[in-house]
Amino acid sequence: MSKQTQRKSMDYVKKEYKRTRTMPANWYLSSYEYKFNITHMQPFLKKLKEKKLVANKCSGCNRVFFPPRLVCGKCLVKPDRWVDIRDTARVATYAIAYLKDENSEVQEKPMVLVHHDGADTSSIAELAPGVDVKDTYISMPIKAHWKDNPEGGLMDIEYYDLMDDDAEDLNESK
Amino acid sequence: MDKVGIVGYNQVKCYSDANYGRYEMIFEAVRGAIDNAGLKKKDITTVISATNDYYDGRTISNCFTVEVGGGYMADESKVEMDGAHAMLYGLMRILSGNHKLAVIWGGSMPSCYPYHSARLYETDPTWERPNAYVNDITSSGFQMRAYMEKYGLSKEDIAKVAVKNKKNAAKNPLALEESQNPNISISDVLEAEIYADPVTELMVAPPCDSVAAVLLAPERQAVKITDKPVWITGVGWNQETYYLGERDLSQSTSMEHAAKAAYDMAGISNPRNDLDVAELFEVCAHEELIFTEALGLVEKGKGPQLNTEINGDFPINPSGGALGGNPPCATGLIRIIEAVKQIRGEAGQYQVGDVKRAVASGQIGMCAQNNILYVLEGEN
Amino acid sequence: MGRQVAIVSAGYSEHASKRSDVSMPELVNEAIEDCLAKVPSVELKDIDAFVNGNMPAFEGSNIPELWMTDWMGARNKPLMRVTTGGTTGGSVAISGYYTVTAGIPGIDTVLAIAFEQQSQGDTSVGLASVAYGEISILNSLGISYDQLNRLLSAGAAIGVAAYQATTYMSKANITEEDLARVVVQNRRNAAKTWWAHLKMPDLTIADVLDTPYVQYPLRYGMVCPASDGAVAMLFTTEEKAKDMCDIPVYVNGVASVANETAVLGYDGSGSAQLDPSEQLGAMKSADLAYSQAGISFPRKEIDYAEVYAPFPNQELMWVEKLGLFEETTAPEMYETGVTAHKGELPVNCSGGVNSTNAIAASAMERPSEAALQIMGKASNQVPKTVHTSIGSGWGGSLNLITLMAMSDEPKRKWK
Amino acid sequence: MSEKIIEKNKGLVKADFGFWVGLYMDKFYDTFEQKKIIGNKCQECGAVFVPPRNICGICNIKLPLDQNWIDVSDEGILINYTRTAYKVTDRRARKAKKLNDIGMVQLEGSDTAIVYPLIDFKEDDLKTGMKVKVKWKDNPTGGPSDIEGFIKG
């Protein structure tokens, strides 16, 4: 990121420094393992197979975590209740990434944070391929698009479809 | 210095490959400490963690631990050293008068990363690291040889420490199971595989998975929280030079400086009489002897002559010390916890009679380059 | 109870994209020398303790303070290392304050050092590995590597900032031009700061808007550079400070509040920061620090602000969250010149992080610049007299916030 | 509660680093190319440092870059050694096939010791205080690996 930045940004007052020798080194993250307890994810993954969404809820602060969380940081307890969540959602916020595809052409790709109705957290997701990125706006209503045969994984929701927005203040929020 | 009390503690059992997620383990340690003191999340005003980016395999290793470590909307920071150093920062924060309850936690899971490589990153990258002849393994060998040759000691003298610690660890339910051995003998230690001659495998503190947490509070709050607060009456920390070739490895200059500062603060003039027990973070068996001498408990070179068994003249590491399990970033904190247990009389099978004053230490670096020492006292 | 703490000096190394002439400790040494040169009565041996930090994963060295001991002059001295990601500098400065205020016998004068030599490492891997562990769990839960790659590109600092920019722009109803204006002000200021990196005396808004997008709504021209640099600050007690310099700067309030992470939660769960520009943590930090410093009307009482903002939208957002302006009014203040060098409340006259970003050092350059402005020793000194100033920092996934409030009078009150 | 499910994921990426050695070490490595070793001397206490540094840790004063450089002999005294069964690399620590001897040698004319392998020594031969000599690589390139190790002096 940073190196590109300098190449493409504007000229600035530069000073040259003497180059001394360099000593190489590496950091192999491939020799690391990351351990996670995903026990609390199981009810959620199981329900995905039925095209249903569940989230866990903290009894202390009543926040609903979707996807489920191990610990509620606000209360420092494990969430202990399960609640159903609708598959309708809103765009919490978005950004547009410019990524090179196989032909090195830059593609505009919207990255959205999806806030499901009834949940208190947002998660990162993709919009339907046909959505024009320029039309994306904050709090745009969307709906989960399920895979034909859900397998109980996070990819079961392939992407999010747009919903008709009949709110009267649509033009203002746009 | 104002009085600061340790009001709660908790340690997750040491495992060589824990069946735990990282966040789960941190949560268990912190929640346990809060429960141990009978407190709530909202009582926490500051959280100091001890983690290491190279041990956890991620940049900003404390970024995602905010929630599980009790740091949500609390004044949070991280000390990238031993857990004992994190407690130093927690202590400073309490002393400042800004905070009423500090949570200090530290730990990592070496089952998830190449421990010795992560330690190799501590060496000078422009001189020693490319060839890796200096690393935590060889430096321990150098240190033991330097100590033995200077005072004419034998390998048996060093092995005795390992035997004592492994036997003590057998009485400590939280120690690493692989380290607990009530029947170990000196010849077992000497005949174990060579690690870095003269150091053998069994003289080395085995890296393992664990997280520990400690709660600190100023005097006014501490006496309300618990009947048995343990007061921090002295602290000293110090760093000596890095280059092994410049240091006298047979002694620990940094520990001597740290001990002087801590003793002055606590008003200790004769450590052998004024202290009842020591919990020291020894990466290798011989380090315990070097520290014993640096702490002024015996004359230099006389470390092996002191009986440091649980019922001995001056008990050292009744919990088994780091040889009973060395979770990086947590070991120093565990030493403090063990000293607190001794003072509170909660050490169970390895309780050392009546303990009024104890010292606990933490360290980082090759051959204990940076040491920190605490003097802890019970209520009289 | 704690002691009053004063900043007596601050020093910098030169900042550039590649300080290939110096090693990490030599870079640090430049900053130490500059810092001590401003207080002739203090020598290296007079320093009682060191606190330092950098972002180790960006440089491939674990706890570099260990091998740098001699190079820094820290042999046989107490040393503590604090690192918290982007806020490292802020956290180190705050730990410097705590080390002095704690009143530990024999520890009065503390040198705080933060440094970064990014040209030695791989910043993109460094940034990606912040969220790498969390993202890898998503793979176990059924997300393909293809999609993970895209998520990774959004997991880094720029991704977080882009989300934040979108919400802020929509809330404040501003255009990219308003963002570009902030950049222009910063980089023109940087041209007058000797140690700054991107010095652009003739930059215009059109120049900035002419560059391509990195991630909408942020363009290449708006993004901070990657710099090599170091900064050092000298803290001491109230009594000693008076002998060391003419105008000691008293640290009256500090805070480093942590919030839940934005965009991505731990273990790959969702983020509870539904609106990344809301910044509860920043507001809590401001509350804490201002109440310690006895600041009740930040807008009126604060004369100068150094705000940690690698991206222009953050500068706008942060000055509001720290109580300097009403919500969504910051863009107007930049347009009318309130925040300019000659303005009523100058912001980031050093050029800010937007012009110079040696990651760990950046968050300490904010309080150090804020202090130098009070002393009257800043390199782009503002014409008005500064009595009270603040320096802030953010790091992690928008979740760690540091703030230091200082003034030319010791105002810290203990209950 | 059902049984705990722990997931383990491997990291995938690798970060490359290149450390600038800086002016002092650059000067030091320059002489390696001629198979020579230099150190810098503290103007106050007279200690000679190999490798060089910018501050004398003993006196806490700056050592200037342009003066007080001293030639150091490539012969010295073995002051400490160890035999290790491990080889540590950036990636992992591996058990080596045979024990390696690593020695700490104080070169004549310096006050510090450097650590390199001991080449072709038998276990019984090793003794602290014995004389050893640097073995240079055939084609030194100006880096720490120009010294292959120490041989009997």
Tab-separated table of C-alpha atoms in Angstrom, chain B:
chain	number	residue	atom	x	y	z
B	1	MET	CA	5.493	5.139	47.966
B	2	ASP	CA	1.787	4.660	48.658
B	3	LYS	CA	0.519	1.200	49.432
B	4	VAL	CA	-0.807	-0.801	46.507
B	5	GLY	CA	-2.464	-4.137	47.120
B	6	ILE	CA	-2.818	-7.280	45.064
B	7	VAL	CA	-6.481	-8.108	45.582
B	8	GLY	CA	-7.108	-10.999	43.229
B	9	TYR	CA	-5.360	-13.402	40.928
B	10	ASN	CA	-5.963	-16.313	38.639
B	11	GLN	CA	-3.907	-18.606	36.469
B	12	VAL	CA	-4.974	-21.050	33.800
B	13	LYS	CA	-3.279	-24.423	34.157
B	14	CYS	CA	-0.168	-24.863	32.013
B	15	TYR	CA	-0.566	-27.155	29.023
B	16	SER	CA	1.969	-28.090	26.407
B	17	ASP	CA	-0.782	-28.009	23.776
B	18	ALA	CA	-3.873	-26.519	25.361
B	19	ASN	CA	-7.315	-27.407	24.121
B	20	TYR	CA	-8.191	-23.735	24.257
B	21	GLY	CA	-8.755	-20.902	21.843
B	22	ARG	CA	-6.568	-17.869	22.480
B	23	TYR	CA	-9.420	-15.599	23.485
B	24	GLU	CA	-11.080	-18.249	25.573
B	25	MET	CA	-7.936	-18.663	27.641
B	26	ILE	CA	-7.512	-14.937	28.203
B	27	PHE	CA	-11.177	-14.651	29.182
B	28	GLU	CA	-10.891	-17.521	31.629
B	29	ALA	CA	-7.878	-15.947	33.337
B	30	VAL	CA	-9.341	-12.453	33.611
B	31	ARG	CA	-12.870	-13.501	34.523
B	32	GLY	CA	-11.441	-15.874	37.126
B	33	ALA	CA	-9.408	-13.097	38.719
B	34	ILE	CA	-12.426	-10.788	38.834
B	35	ASP	CA	-14.502	-13.567	40.400
B	36	ASN	CA	-11.688	-14.400	42.817
B	37	ALA	CA	-11.938	-10.838	44.146
B	38	GLY	CA	-15.730	-10.749	43.981
B	39	LEU	CA	-15.800	-7.806	41.586
B	40	LYS	CA	-17.656	-6.784	38.424
B	41	LYS	CA	-16.559	-5.692	34.987
B	42	LYS	CA	-17.563	-2.110	35.678
B	43	ASP	CA	-15.119	-1.893	38.589
B	44	ILE	CA	-12.188	-2.190	36.204
B	45	THR	CA	-10.670	1.168	35.368
B	46	THR	CA	-7.466	0.124	33.681
B	47	VAL	CA	-6.176	-2.982	31.926
B	48	ILE	CA	-2.532	-3.708	31.161
B	49	SER	CA	-1.719	-6.733	29.102
B	50	ALA	CA	1.556	-8.497	28.378
B	51	THR	CA	1.621	-10.098	24.966
B	52	ASN	CA	4.139	-10.179	22.171
B	53	ASP	CA	3.492	-9.729	18.466
B	54	TYR	CA	6.037	-12.393	17.568
B	55	TYR	CA	4.610	-14.859	20.066
B	56	ASP	CA	1.053	-14.351	18.876
B	57	GLY	CA	1.807	-14.114	15.171
B	58	ARG	CA	-0.002	-10.874	14.630
B	59	THR	CA	0.689	-7.180	14.499
B	60	ILE	CA	-0.845	-5.313	17.477
B	61	SER	CA	-1.400	-8.481	19.469
B	62	ASN	CA	-3.605	-6.615	21.938
B	63	CYS	CA	-5.932	-5.204	19.280
B	64	PHE	CA	-8.531	-7.962	19.430
B	65	THR	CA	-8.120	-8.863	23.086
B	66	VAL	CA	-9.880	-5.733	24.325
B	67	GLU	CA	-13.203	-7.454	24.973
B	68	VAL	CA	-11.971	-10.737	26.428
B	69	GLY	CA	-9.320	-9.043	28.571
B	70	GLY	CA	-11.854	-6.772	30.269
B	71	GLY	CA	-10.566	-3.673	28.467
B	72	TYR	CA	-13.820	-2.494	26.929
B	73	MET	CA	-14.017	1.277	27.559
B	74	ALA	CA	-11.246	0.979	30.135
B	75	ASP	CA	-7.898	2.774	30.085
B	76	GLU	CA	-5.951	0.069	28.303
B	77	SER	CA	-2.325	-0.474	27.371
B	78	LYS	CA	0.150	-3.210	26.627
B	79	VAL	CA	3.657	-3.881	27.864
B	80	GLU	CA	5.561	-6.048	25.432
B	81	MET	CA	7.720	-7.733	28.020
B	82	ASP	CA	7.114	-10.224	30.765
B	83	GLY	CA	3.856	-10.202	32.735
B	84	ALA	CA	5.812	-8.948	35.739
B	85	HIS	CA	6.742	-5.836	33.774
B	86	ALA	CA	3.092	-5.355	32.860
B	87	MET	CA	2.332	-5.341	36.571
B	88	LEU	CA	4.922	-2.595	36.970
B	89	TYR	CA	2.946	-0.403	34.594
B	90	GLY	CA	-0.281	-1.329	36.407
B	91	LEU	CA	1.413	-0.391	39.678
B	92	MET	CA	2.467	2.983	38.260
B	93	ARG	CA	-1.058	3.625	37.077
B	94	ILE	CA	-2.510	2.877	40.502
B	95	LEU	CA	0.173	5.011	42.190
B	96	SER	CA	-0.729	7.940	39.943
B	97	GLY	CA	-4.107	8.142	41.646
B	98	ASN	CA	-5.897	7.990	38.310
B	99	HIS	CA	-7.162	4.456	38.748
B	100	LYS	CA	-8.997	2.352	41.311
B	101	LEU	CA	-8.680	-1.157	39.932
B	102	ALA	CA	-6.105	-2.447	37.486
B	103	VAL	CA	-6.316	-5.771	35.703
B	104	ILE	CA	-2.969	-7.116	34.577
B	105	TRP	CA	-2.929	-10.161	32.375
B	106	GLY	CA	-0.275	-11.806	30.308
B	107	GLY	CA	0.341	-14.988	28.439
B	108	SER	CA	0.639	-16.720	25.120
B	109	MET	CA	0.442	-20.128	23.512
B	110	PRO	CA	3.809	-21.472	22.357
B	111	SER	CA	2.029	-24.531	21.002
B	112	CYS	CA	1.034	-22.188	18.177
B	113	TYR	CA	4.438	-20.804	17.188
B	114	PRO	CA	8.136	-21.657	16.850
B	115	TYR	CA	9.313	-20.451	20.249
B	116	HIS	CA	13.038	-20.410	19.560
B	117	SER	CA	12.622	-18.499	16.301
B	118	ALA	CA	10.547	-15.881	18.064
B	119	ARG	CA	13.352	-15.585	20.607
B	120	LEU	CA	15.908	-15.353	17.792
B	121	TYR	CA	14.202	-12.134	16.671
B	122	GLU	CA	15.472	-10.579	19.909
B	123	THR	CA	19.073	-10.704	18.697
B	124	ASP	CA	20.932	-7.953	16.853
B	125	PRO	CA	19.668	-8.179	13.240
B	126	THR	CA	22.691	-6.380	11.827
B	127	TRP	CA	25.292	-8.600	13.438
B	128	GLU	CA	24.262	-11.830	15.132
B	129	ARG	CA	20.859	-12.736	13.799
B	130	PRO	CA	21.748	-13.594	10.181
B	131	ASN	CA	23.924	-16.488	11.390
B	132	ALA	CA	21.879	-17.322	14.471
B	133	TYR	CA	24.869	-18.550	16.496
B	134	VAL	CA	23.591	-16.443	19.365
B	135	ASN	CA	20.145	-17.589	20.403
B	136	ASP	CA	18.315	-18.509	23.561
B	137	ILE	CA	19.664	-22.062	23.404
B	138	THR	CA	23.378	-21.320	23.032
B	139	SER	CA	23.242	-18.369	25.421
B	140	SER	CA	21.958	-20.621	28.181
B	141	GLY	CA	24.941	-22.926	27.595
B	142	PHE	CA	27.373	-20.009	27.781
B	143	GLN	CA	25.787	-18.742	30.951
B	144	MET	CA	25.957	-22.078	32.748
B	145	ARG	CA	29.574	-22.664	31.764
B	146	ALA	CA	30.571	-19.160	32.824
B	147	TYR	CA	28.916	-19.673	36.206
B	148	MET	CA	30.382	-23.125	36.777
B	149	GLU	CA	33.934	-22.207	35.742
B	150	LYS	CA	34.039	-19.000	37.732
B	151	TYR	CA	33.179	-20.727	41.005
B	152	GLY	CA	34.383	-24.240	40.283
B	153	LEU	CA	30.951	-25.815	40.519
B	154	SER	CA	29.898	-29.156	39.146
B	155	LYS	CA	26.996	-30.085	36.882
B	156	GLU	CA	25.454	-31.895	39.831
B	157	ASP	CA	25.164	-28.607	41.729
B	158	ILE	CA	23.034	-27.245	38.910
B	159	ALA	CA	21.074	-30.450	38.371
B	160	LYS	CA	20.060	-30.375	42.021
B	161	VAL	CA	18.065	-27.212	41.336
B	162	ALA	CA	16.206	-28.854	38.485
B	163	VAL	CA	15.416	-31.856	40.665
B	164	LYS	CA	14.116	-29.672	43.462
B	165	ASN	CA	11.938	-27.602	41.124
B	166	LYS	CA	10.468	-30.574	39.291
B	167	LYS	CA	9.661	-32.232	42.612
B	168	ASN	CA	8.033	-29.027	43.842
B	169	ALA	CA	6.094	-28.736	40.596
B	170	ALA	CA	4.612	-32.163	41.275
B	171	LYS	CA	2.807	-30.599	44.234
B	172	ASN	CA	1.482	-27.700	42.156
B	173	PRO	CA	-1.740	-28.615	40.340
B	174	LEU	CA	-1.327	-25.711	37.905
B	175	ALA	CA	2.176	-26.711	36.776
B	176	LEU	CA	2.816	-28.368	33.454
B	177	GLU	CA	2.081	-32.087	33.718
B	178	GLU	CA	5.185	-33.055	31.749
B	179	SER	CA	7.285	-31.168	34.302
B	180	GLN	CA	5.785	-32.765	37.367
B	181	ASN	CA	8.033	-35.549	38.483
B	182	PRO	CA	8.227	-36.508	42.173
B	183	ASN	CA	10.743	-39.283	41.503
B	184	ILE	CA	13.289	-37.425	39.393
B	185	SER	CA	16.965	-37.901	40.264
B	186	ILE	CA	20.131	-35.965	39.555
B	187	SER	CA	21.296	-38.559	37.062
B	188	ASP	CA	17.985	-38.246	35.177
B	189	VAL	CA	18.711	-34.571	34.700
B	190	LEU	CA	22.350	-35.056	33.723
B	191	GLU	CA	21.603	-37.853	31.306
B	192	ALA	CA	18.773	-36.053	29.565
B	193	GLU	CA	19.349	-34.956	25.992
B	194	ILE	CA	21.866	-32.179	25.480
B	195	TYR	CA	20.298	-28.823	24.890
B	196	ALA	CA	23.387	-26.660	24.887
B	197	ASP	CA	26.174	-28.363	26.774
B	198	PRO	CA	26.394	-28.244	29.788
B	199	VAL	CA	22.652	-27.493	29.849
B	200	THR	CA	20.444	-30.525	29.355
B	201	GLU	CA	16.806	-30.689	28.333
B	202	LEU	CA	15.569	-31.098	31.914
B	203	MET	CA	17.372	-27.997	33.176
B	204	VAL	CA	15.352	-25.769	30.867
B	205	ALA	CA	12.005	-24.158	31.608
B	206	PRO	CA	9.602	-25.758	29.133
B	207	PRO	CA	7.550	-23.231	27.113
B	208	CYS	CA	3.849	-23.963	27.529
B	209	ASP	CA	0.393	-22.429	27.071
B	210	SER	CA	-1.121	-20.388	29.849
B	211	VAL	CA	-2.511	-16.996	30.758
B	212	ALA	CA	-2.384	-15.398	34.205
B	213	ALA	CA	-4.120	-12.352	35.623
B	214	VAL	CA	-3.622	-10.175	38.687
B	215	LEU	CA	-5.744	-7.367	40.136
B	216	LEU	CA	-4.222	-4.307	41.788
B	217	ALA	CA	-5.964	-1.672	43.873
B	218	PRO	CA	-4.863	1.303	45.987
B	219	GLU	CA	-4.906	0.874	49.760
B	220	ARG	CA	-8.344	2.377	50.361
B	221	GLN	CA	-10.061	0.133	47.847
B	222	ALA	CA	-7.923	-2.927	48.520
B	223	VAL	CA	-8.989	-3.296	52.140
B	224	LYS	CA	-12.630	-3.122	51.068
B	225	ILE	CA	-12.221	-5.747	48.385
B	226	THR	CA	-10.416	-8.404	50.367
B	227	ASP	CA	-9.452	-9.345	53.913
B	228	LYS	CA	-6.108	-10.607	52.728
B	229	PRO	CA	-4.541	-7.970	50.493
B	230	VAL	CA	-0.883	-8.463	49.659
B	231	TRP	CA	1.025	-5.191	49.524
B	232	ILE	CA	3.692	-4.290	47.017
B	233	THR	CA	6.331	-2.611	49.160
B	234	GLY	CA	9.251	-2.599	46.801
B	235	VAL	CA	9.972	-2.796	43.116
B	236	GLY	CA	13.104	-2.523	41.024
B	237	TRP	CA	13.764	-3.190	37.395
B	238	ASN	CA	16.882	-2.896	35.331
B	239	GLN	CA	18.418	-3.745	32.011
B	240	GLU	CA	22.033	-4.634	31.425
B	241	THR	CA	23.945	-4.631	28.192
B	242	TYR	CA	22.925	-6.942	25.408
B	243	TYR	CA	26.182	-8.272	24.034
B	244	LEU	CA	26.935	-11.584	25.725
B	245	GLY	CA	30.649	-11.110	25.112
B	246	GLU	CA	30.676	-8.005	27.278
B	247	ARG	CA	28.745	-9.364	30.200
B	248	ASP	CA	30.004	-11.332	33.127
B	249	LEU	CA	27.512	-14.123	32.628
B	250	SER	CA	28.347	-15.698	35.975
B	251	GLN	CA	26.385	-12.973	37.706
B	252	SER	CA	23.275	-10.932	37.029
B	253	THR	CA	24.101	-7.240	37.147
B	254	SER	CA	20.575	-6.228	36.273
B	255	MET	CA	19.133	-8.341	39.080
B	256	GLU	CA	21.588	-6.810	41.519
B	257	HIS	CA	20.495	-3.308	40.507
B	258	ALA	CA	16.825	-4.290	40.600
B	259	ALA	CA	17.200	-5.915	44.000
B	260	LYS	CA	18.986	-2.897	45.432
B	261	ALA	CA	16.183	-0.584	44.305
B	262	ALA	CA	13.459	-2.920	45.579
B	263	TYR	CA	15.168	-3.553	48.932
B	264	ASP	CA	15.801	0.155	49.506
B	265	MET	CA	12.169	0.854	48.870
B	266	ALA	CA	10.949	-1.908	51.165
B	267	GLY	CA	13.529	-1.168	53.845
B	268	ILE	CA	15.238	-4.526	53.648
B	269	SER	CA	18.811	-4.575	54.883
B	270	ASN	CA	19.355	-8.266	55.451
B	271	PRO	CA	17.427	-10.161	52.792
B	272	ARG	CA	18.203	-13.574	54.220
B	273	ASN	CA	16.462	-12.661	57.484
B	274	ASP	CA	13.896	-10.198	56.254
B	275	LEU	CA	12.476	-12.420	53.518
B	276	ASP	CA	10.694	-15.726	53.915
B	277	VAL	CA	10.419	-17.091	50.409
B	278	ALA	CA	11.422	-16.245	46.835
B	279	GLU	CA	9.657	-17.037	43.578
B	280	LEU	CA	12.147	-16.463	40.779
B	281	PHE	CA	11.738	-16.681	37.028
B	282	GLU	CA	14.607	-18.928	35.980
B	283	VAL	CA	14.841	-19.856	32.315
B	284	CYS	CA	17.480	-22.454	33.215
B	285	ALA	CA	18.290	-24.153	36.495
B	286	HIS	CA	21.578	-22.284	36.950
B	287	GLU	CA	19.807	-18.921	36.675
B	288	GLU	CA	18.059	-19.627	39.950
B	289	LEU	CA	21.443	-19.896	41.657
B	290	ILE	CA	22.746	-16.757	39.962
B	291	PHE	CA	19.652	-14.856	41.086
B	292	THR	CA	19.910	-16.224	44.615
B	293	GLU	CA	23.364	-14.677	44.792
B	294	ALA	CA	22.279	-11.438	43.095
B	295	LEU	CA	19.499	-11.110	45.655
B	296	GLY	CA	22.084	-11.210	48.414
B	297	LEU	CA	20.693	-14.406	49.953
B	298	VAL	CA	24.116	-16.030	49.811
B	299	GLU	CA	27.599	-14.955	48.848
B	300	LYS	CA	28.642	-15.197	45.237
B	301	GLY	CA	29.500	-18.718	44.242
B	302	LYS	CA	27.808	-20.191	47.301
B	303	GLY	CA	24.366	-20.564	45.689
B	304	PRO	CA	24.414	-24.380	45.657
B	305	GLN	CA	25.154	-24.501	49.391
B	306	LEU	CA	21.845	-22.945	50.359
B	307	ASN	CA	19.065	-25.409	51.129
B	308	THR	CA	16.155	-24.066	49.093
B	309	GLU	CA	13.697	-26.936	49.526
B	310	ILE	CA	10.150	-26.133	50.685
B	311	ASN	CA	11.158	-26.897	54.280
B	312	GLY	CA	14.752	-25.757	53.834
B	313	ASP	CA	16.719	-22.769	55.108
B	314	PHE	CA	15.362	-20.424	52.504
B	315	PRO	CA	12.692	-21.855	50.203
B	316	ILE	CA	13.002	-20.799	46.568
B	317	ASN	CA	10.396	-21.612	43.967
B	318	PRO	CA	8.227	-23.879	46.123
B	319	SER	CA	5.742	-23.842	43.252
B	320	GLY	CA	8.294	-25.392	40.920
B	321	GLY	CA	9.302	-22.109	39.336
B	322	ALA	CA	9.536	-21.636	35.616
B	323	LEU	CA	10.939	-25.173	35.367
B	324	GLY	CA	7.409	-26.264	36.212
B	325	GLY	CA	6.044	-24.461	33.166
B	326	ASN	CA	7.130	-21.332	31.310
B	327	PRO	CA	4.287	-19.661	29.436
B	328	PRO	CA	5.972	-16.704	27.686
B	329	CYS	CA	4.661	-13.327	28.902
B	330	ALA	CA	2.954	-15.000	31.875
B	331	THR	CA	5.763	-16.621	33.837
B	332	GLY	CA	6.735	-13.525	35.814
B	333	LEU	CA	3.117	-12.869	36.639
B	334	ILE	CA	2.723	-16.468	37.802
B	335	ARG	CA	5.748	-16.044	40.065
B	336	ILE	CA	4.012	-13.059	41.646
B	337	ILE	CA	0.802	-15.064	42.005
B	338	GLU	CA	2.696	-17.894	43.671
B	339	ALA	CA	4.338	-15.462	46.096
B	340	VAL	CA	0.896	-14.024	46.870
B	341	LYS	CA	-0.412	-17.530	47.517
B	342	GLN	CA	2.422	-18.160	49.958
B	343	ILE	CA	1.717	-14.943	51.837
B	344	ARG	CA	-2.013	-15.594	51.946
B	345	GLY	CA	-1.426	-19.194	52.985
B	346	GLU	CA	-3.237	-20.520	49.926
B	347	ALA	CA	-0.443	-22.572	48.430
B	348	GLY	CA	-1.809	-25.911	49.584
B	349	GLN	CA	0.680	-28.757	49.396
B	350	TYR	CA	3.668	-26.528	48.739
B	351	GLN	CA	2.892	-23.957	51.427
B	352	VAL	CA	6.010	-22.717	53.203
B	353	GLY	CA	5.108	-22.284	56.888
B	354	ASP	CA	4.285	-18.723	57.858
B	355	VAL	CA	5.260	-16.257	55.165
B	356	LYS	CA	5.256	-12.527	55.877
B	357	ARG	CA	7.483	-11.219	53.141
B	358	ALA	CA	8.309	-12.658	49.767
B	359	VAL	CA	10.082	-11.625	46.595
B	360	ALA	CA	9.031	-12.483	43.053
B	361	SER	CA	10.881	-11.766	39.833
B	362	GLY	CA	10.338	-11.582	36.103
B	363	GLN	CA	12.770	-11.319	33.221
B	364	ILE	CA	13.216	-11.009	29.489
B	365	GLY	CA	16.123	-11.244	27.101
B	366	MET	CA	19.042	-13.589	26.568
B	367	CYS	CA	20.560	-14.706	29.883
B	368	ALA	CA	18.029	-12.594	31.796
B	369	GLN	CA	19.096	-9.269	30.348
B	370	ASN	CA	16.215	-7.345	31.899
B	371	ASN	CA	15.059	-8.264	35.379
B	372	ILE	CA	12.292	-6.996	37.601
B	373	LEU	CA	11.907	-7.746	41.283
B	374	TYR	CA	8.986	-7.192	43.631
B	375	VAL	CA	8.910	-7.269	47.399
B	376	LEU	CA	5.481	-8.401	48.592
B	377	GLU	CA	4.179	-8.250	52.133
B	378	GLY	CA	1.113	-9.512	53.929
B	379	GLU	CA	-0.970	-7.633	56.470
B	380	ASN	CA	0.645	-7.577	59.874
